[in-house]
Amino acid sequence: MLLTKHRKNQTSKPVGNRFLISITVVGSAGPIRFVVNESEMVDNVIDTSLKSYAREGRLPVLGSNVNDFLLYCPVLGTEALKPWEMIGSFGVRNFMLCKKPKAHNVVVEDDGKPVSVGMTRKSSGSWKAWFNKSLNLKVSSH
């Protein structure tokens, strides 16, 4: 009986291009980095980010519901990425993970139409303001 060795480069299923991404969680100390396949969907990347964040014991505690979060790419604009888009289709490797804002209270006016009172936020500003502020920081020379 002969024993055969399997080589690592002989895989049964084709693997697409893989690359390292960096996801900054708003309010956390540093980015989360992990390798993804370019055909990975955005919602799967959010799920992996939340699991890695929890596994590392980071603060603040975020939770695990993928539907409560949005993934942004600050380079591409201010629109959140769609959950069904492929992460490799953007050509970037740095992303930002934010919690979705929740509607505060719904008030019914005299005419019977519901009106949202406002949005609740735990932080003092949006991720866009934080990002712009971090770009404007100047390091003084000694």
C-alpha positions as a Python dict, from the first residue, in 0.01 Angstrom:
ca = {
    (1, 'M'): (0, 0, 0),
    (2, 'L'): (144, 332, -106),
    (3, 'L'): (79, 652, 81),
    (4, 'T'): (53, 962, -131),
    (5, 'K'): (121, 1311, -14),
    (6, 'H'): (-118, 1586, -108),
    (7, 'R'): (47, 1904, -220),
    (8, 'K'): (-88, 2234, -100),
    (9, 'N'): (-116, 2377, -450),
    (10, 'Q'): (-338, 2091, -568),
    (11, 'T'): (-683, 2193, -453),
    (12, 'S'): (-1008, 2050, -576),
    (13, 'K'): (-1191, 2382, -598),
    (14, 'P'): (-1060, 2697, -765),
    (15, 'V'): (-975, 2980, -532),
    (16, 'G'): (-1017, 3337, -656),
    (17, 'N'): (-783, 3621, -581),
    (18, 'R'): (-749, 3688, -213),
    (19, 'F'): (-635, 4010, -51),
    (20, 'L'): (-592, 4169, 290),
    (21, 'I'): (-854, 4422, 393),
    (22, 'S'): (-853, 4665, 683),
    (23, 'I'): (-1182, 4760, 850),
    (24, 'T'): (-1194, 5050, 1093),
    (25, 'V'): (-1479, 5027, 1341),
    (26, 'V'): (-1602, 5370, 1448),
    (27, 'G'): (-1527, 5412, 1817),
    (28, 'S'): (-1269, 5132, 1835),
    (29, 'A'): (-897, 5168, 1893),
    (30, 'G'): (-767, 5020, 1570),
    (31, 'P'): (-861, 4843, 1249),
    (32, 'I'): (-944, 4477, 1203),
    (33, 'R'): (-743, 4305, 932),
    (34, 'F'): (-817, 3975, 762),
    (35, 'V'): (-789, 3807, 423),
    (36, 'V'): (-1096, 3779, 200),
    (37, 'N'): (-1172, 3635, -139),
    (38, 'E'): (-1247, 3902, -401),
    (39, 'S'): (-1585, 3742, -473),
    (40, 'E'): (-1693, 3764, -107),
    (41, 'M'): (-2018, 3954, -52),
    (42, 'V'): (-2023, 4270, 162),
    (43, 'D'): (-2265, 4120, 416),
    (44, 'N'): (-2030, 3823, 470),
    (45, 'V'): (-1741, 4066, 524),
    (46, 'I'): (-1948, 4253, 785),
    (47, 'D'): (-2028, 3923, 957),
    (48, 'T'): (-1661, 3821, 962),
    (49, 'S'): (-1567, 4165, 1096),
    (50, 'L'): (-1817, 4143, 1381),
    (51, 'K'): (-1699, 3793, 1474),
    (52, 'S'): (-1332, 3899, 1470),
    (53, 'Y'): (-1415, 4210, 1673),
    (54, 'A'): (-1596, 4002, 1938),
    (55, 'R'): (-1327, 3731, 1941),
    (56, 'E'): (-1059, 3992, 2012),
    (57, 'G'): (-1267, 4129, 2303),
    (58, 'R'): (-1272, 4484, 2168),
    (59, 'L'): (-1474, 4767, 2312),
    (60, 'P'): (-1737, 4901, 2274),
    (61, 'V'): (-1941, 4583, 2240),
    (62, 'L'): (-2117, 4592, 1904),
    (63, 'G'): (-2339, 4287, 1885),
    (64, 'S'): (-2362, 4032, 1607),
    (65, 'N'): (-2657, 4135, 1392),
    (66, 'V'): (-2524, 4206, 1043),
    (67, 'N'): (-2835, 4408, 956),
    (68, 'D'): (-2748, 4671, 1219),
    (69, 'F'): (-2428, 4777, 1041),
    (70, 'L'): (-2316, 4952, 726),
    (71, 'L'): (-1983, 4920, 547),
    (72, 'Y'): (-1838, 5233, 388),
    (73, 'C'): (-1541, 5300, 169),
    (74, 'P'): (-1425, 5656, 245),
    (75, 'V'): (-1239, 5675, -88),
    (76, 'L'): (-1546, 5596, -299),
    (77, 'G'): (-1789, 5843, -143),
    (78, 'T'): (-2048, 5869, 128),
    (79, 'E'): (-2283, 5593, 12),
    (80, 'A'): (-2287, 5267, 210),
    (81, 'L'): (-2190, 4956, 18),
    (82, 'K'): (-2475, 4728, -81),
    (83, 'P'): (-2482, 4390, 102),
    (84, 'W'): (-2500, 4192, -224),
    (85, 'E'): (-2199, 4360, -387),
    (86, 'M'): (-1867, 4179, -412),
    (87, 'I'): (-1594, 4326, -192),
    (88, 'G'): (-1331, 4292, -467),
    (89, 'S'): (-1530, 4497, -718),
    (90, 'F'): (-1431, 4827, -555),
    (91, 'G'): (-1055, 4798, -599),
    (92, 'V'): (-986, 4926, -247),
    (93, 'R'): (-874, 4758, 72),
    (94, 'N'): (-968, 5003, 347),
    (95, 'F'): (-1323, 5018, 477),
    (96, 'M'): (-1517, 5166, 767),
    (97, 'L'): (-1783, 4983, 968),
    (98, 'C'): (-2058, 5192, 1132),
    (99, 'K'): (-2377, 5113, 1318),
    (100, 'K'): (-2695, 5211, 1137),
    (101, 'P'): (-2864, 5511, 1294),
    (102, 'K'): (-3195, 5425, 1456),
    (103, 'A'): (-3507, 5639, 1438),
    (104, 'H'): (-3589, 5789, 1776),
    (105, 'N'): (-3962, 5822, 1829),
    (106, 'V'): (-4245, 5848, 1583),
    (107, 'V'): (-4492, 6127, 1651),
    (108, 'V'): (-4831, 6140, 1485),
    (109, 'E'): (-4929, 6491, 1378),
    (110, 'D'): (-5281, 6629, 1374),
    (111, 'D'): (-5333, 6519, 1014),
    (112, 'G'): (-5253, 6155, 1108),
    (113, 'K'): (-4918, 6129, 931),
    (114, 'P'): (-4629, 5979, 1129),
    (115, 'V'): (-4319, 6197, 1159),
    (116, 'S'): (-3978, 6081, 1279),
    (117, 'V'): (-3855, 6307, 1559),
    (118, 'G'): (-3483, 6252, 1516),
    (119, 'M'): (-3192, 6016, 1504),
    (120, 'T'): (-3014, 5888, 1809),
    (121, 'R'): (-2636, 5886, 1824),
    (122, 'K'): (-2402, 5781, 2099),
    (123, 'S'): (-2106, 5965, 1954),
    (124, 'S'): (-2069, 6338, 1916),
    (125, 'G'): (-2056, 6328, 1536),
    (126, 'S'): (-2069, 6118, 1226),
    (127, 'W'): (-1792, 5905, 1084),
    (128, 'K'): (-1747, 6160, 805),
    (129, 'A'): (-1670, 6436, 1056),
    (130, 'W'): (-1432, 6204, 1242),
    (131, 'F'): (-1259, 6107, 918),
    (132, 'N'): (-1219, 6468, 803),
    (133, 'K'): (-1091, 6570, 1145),
    (134, 'S'): (-832, 6290, 1144),
    (135, 'L'): (-709, 6402, 802),
    (136, 'N'): (-666, 6759, 924),
    (137, 'L'): (-456, 6668, 1229),
    (138, 'K'): (-109, 6814, 1204),
    (139, 'V'): (194, 6665, 1370),
    (140, 'S'): (429, 6926, 1515),
    (141, 'S'): (800, 6871, 1462),
    (142, 'H'): (1043, 6866, 1752),
}
